[in-house]
Short mmCIF file of C-alpha atoms in Angstrom, two decimals:
data_model
loop_
_atom_site.label_atom_id
_atom_site.label_comp_id
_atom_site.label_asym_id
_atom_site.label_seq_id
_atom_site.Cartn_x
_atom_site.Cartn_y
_atom_site.Cartn_z
CA MET A 193 0.17 0.04 0.11
CA LYS A 194 1.26 3.42 -1.15
CA ARG A 195 0.91 6.85 0.97
CA ALA A 196 -1.85 7.70 -1.29
CA ASP A 197 -3.92 4.53 -0.44
CA VAL A 198 -3.51 5.13 3.34
CA LEU A 199 -4.70 8.62 2.67
CA LEU A 200 -7.76 7.50 0.61
CA ILE A 201 -8.92 5.05 3.18
CA SER A 202 -8.38 7.60 6.12
CA ILE A 203 -10.59 10.07 4.09
CA VAL A 204 -13.45 7.68 3.64
CA LEU A 205 -13.41 6.53 7.06
CA ILE A 206 -13.65 10.08 8.43
CA ALA A 207 -16.39 10.54 5.90
CA ALA A 208 -18.37 7.54 6.97
CA LEU A 209 -18.12 8.60 10.58
CA ALA A 210 -19.09 12.26 10.07
CA PHE A 211 -22.55 10.58 8.86
CA LEU A 212 -22.80 8.12 11.62
CA MET A 213 -22.01 10.41 14.58
CA PRO A 214 -25.40 12.39 14.44
CA ARG A 215 -27.22 8.79 14.56
CA TRP A 216 -24.93 8.04 17.74
CA LEU A 217 -25.41 11.35 19.62
CA SER A 218 -28.94 12.10 18.92
CA ASN A 219 -31.12 12.47 22.00
CA ASP A 220 -33.94 10.05 22.21
CA ALA A 221 -36.45 12.43 23.65
CA ASP A 222 -39.25 11.67 21.09
CA LYS A 223 -38.83 7.56 21.31
CA GLY A 224 -41.04 5.71 23.72
CA GLY A 225 -39.99 4.12 26.86
CA PRO A 226 -40.95 4.12 30.36
CA GLY A 227 -42.93 7.21 31.35
CA LYS A 228 -43.00 8.59 27.60
CA GLU A 229 -46.69 7.40 27.18
CA LEU A 230 -46.80 7.80 23.23
CA LYS A 231 -50.24 6.58 22.00
CA ALA A 232 -51.07 5.30 18.38
CA ASN A 233 -54.22 6.04 16.34
CA ILE A 234 -55.89 3.52 14.40
CA THR A 235 -58.09 4.99 11.59
CA VAL A 236 -60.24 2.97 9.18
CA ASP A 237 -61.84 4.58 6.11
CA GLY A 238 -60.84 7.96 7.74
CA LYS A 239 -62.58 7.40 11.20
CA LEU A 240 -60.79 6.76 14.27
CA PHE A 241 -61.20 2.94 14.94
CA LYS A 242 -59.16 2.82 18.32
CA THR A 243 -56.18 4.58 20.04
CA ILE A 244 -53.78 2.47 21.75
CA THR A 245 -50.85 3.20 24.35
CA LEU A 246 -47.73 1.79 23.31
CA THR A 247 -46.41 -0.44 26.00
CA LYS A 248 -43.57 -2.83 26.61
CA GLU A 249 -46.03 -5.42 26.86
CA GLU A 250 -47.23 -7.51 23.92
CA GLN A 251 -50.80 -7.01 22.71
CA THR A 252 -52.48 -7.88 19.61
CA ILE A 253 -55.21 -5.79 17.91
CA GLU A 254 -57.27 -6.99 15.28
CA VAL A 255 -58.93 -4.56 12.65
CA ARG A 256 -61.84 -6.26 10.58
CA THR A 257 -63.38 -4.49 8.01
CA GLU A 258 -65.57 -5.46 5.01
CA ARG A 259 -62.58 -5.39 3.08
CA GLY A 260 -60.69 -7.71 5.16
CA TYR A 261 -58.42 -7.91 8.38
CA ASN A 262 -55.42 -6.38 9.68
CA ILE A 263 -53.34 -7.76 12.66
CA LEU A 264 -51.19 -4.99 14.49
CA LYS A 265 -48.73 -6.33 17.46
CA VAL A 266 -47.68 -3.71 19.94
CA HIS A 267 -44.80 -4.17 22.09
CA ASP A 268 -41.44 -2.66 23.02
CA TYR A 269 -43.09 0.75 22.86
CA GLY A 270 -43.79 0.52 19.34
CA VAL A 271 -46.39 -1.00 16.87
CA GLU A 272 -46.20 -3.19 13.60
CA MET A 273 -48.56 -4.78 11.02
CA PHE A 274 -48.33 -8.46 11.94
CA ASP A 275 -50.56 -10.01 9.20
CA ALA A 276 -52.94 -9.07 6.70
CA ASP A 277 -55.20 -10.41 3.86
CA CYS A 278 -54.71 -7.80 1.53
CA PRO A 279 -53.26 -8.77 -1.85
CA ASP A 280 -50.01 -6.96 -1.98
CA LYS A 281 -48.96 -7.19 1.75
CA VAL A 282 -47.23 -3.82 1.41
CA CYS A 283 -48.35 -2.83 4.90
CA LEU A 284 -46.31 -5.47 6.29
CA GLY A 285 -42.99 -3.92 4.98
CA PHE A 286 -43.41 -0.86 7.02
CA GLY A 287 -41.68 -2.52 10.05
CA PHE A 288 -41.78 -1.47 13.48
CA ILE A 289 -42.70 2.06 14.16
CA THR A 290 -41.53 3.65 17.52
CA LEU A 291 -41.43 7.55 16.64
CA PRO A 292 -44.20 10.37 16.71
CA LYS A 293 -45.68 10.90 13.03
CA GLN A 294 -44.34 7.64 11.85
CA THR A 295 -47.43 5.80 9.81
CA ILE A 296 -48.40 2.31 8.71
CA VAL A 297 -50.91 2.16 5.96
CA CYS A 298 -52.92 -0.56 4.20
CA LEU A 299 -54.42 1.15 1.21
CA PRO A 300 -56.88 -1.99 -0.02
CA HIS A 301 -58.21 -1.99 3.61
CA ARG A 302 -58.07 1.73 4.30
CA VAL A 303 -56.33 1.32 7.71
CA LEU A 304 -53.92 3.83 8.62
CA VAL A 305 -51.80 3.50 11.97
CA GLU A 306 -50.12 6.61 13.12
CA ILE A 307 -48.11 7.33 16.34
CA ALA A 308 -49.20 10.53 18.23
CA SER A 309 -47.02 13.20 18.76
CA ALA A 310 -45.51 13.80 22.11
CA ALA A 311 -47.31 15.90 24.53
CA GLY A 312 -47.07 19.58 23.70
CA GLU A 313 -45.50 19.05 20.43
CA ASP A 314 -48.56 20.07 17.95
CA GLU A 315 -48.99 23.65 19.74
CA VAL A 316 -49.00 26.51 17.85
CA ASP A 317 -45.20 27.91 17.11
CA GLY A 318 -46.46 31.35 16.12
CA TYR A 319 -48.83 33.33 14.08
CA VAL A 320 -48.61 35.08 10.84
CA GLN A 321 -50.47 38.16 9.81
#
């Protein structure tokens, strides 16, 4: 290895660390956990179906409509779509969500799961005249 190779590898490593550092140093104030009390709103066809509290304990919620069914699993202060009988199964690909404003959507069944904002986050920041 020449000096230029070592220099190039060093620059690439420094650039990679520069992108990873904010993730390691970010504060998890928005994340759920003990004492955070995040909630998820489940809406079906634009109407509120149920509001659930995200807890560490595992619970299963079944959403049945005339279009089909969706099964949600709540655990570890988050929620995920566990099963659905929709043809494309795209809703299962949203994964495990834990932060405010994250969503899971099942378009064929018209089901939306959204984690509600932390307390006080939706307040008005200012008025424009």
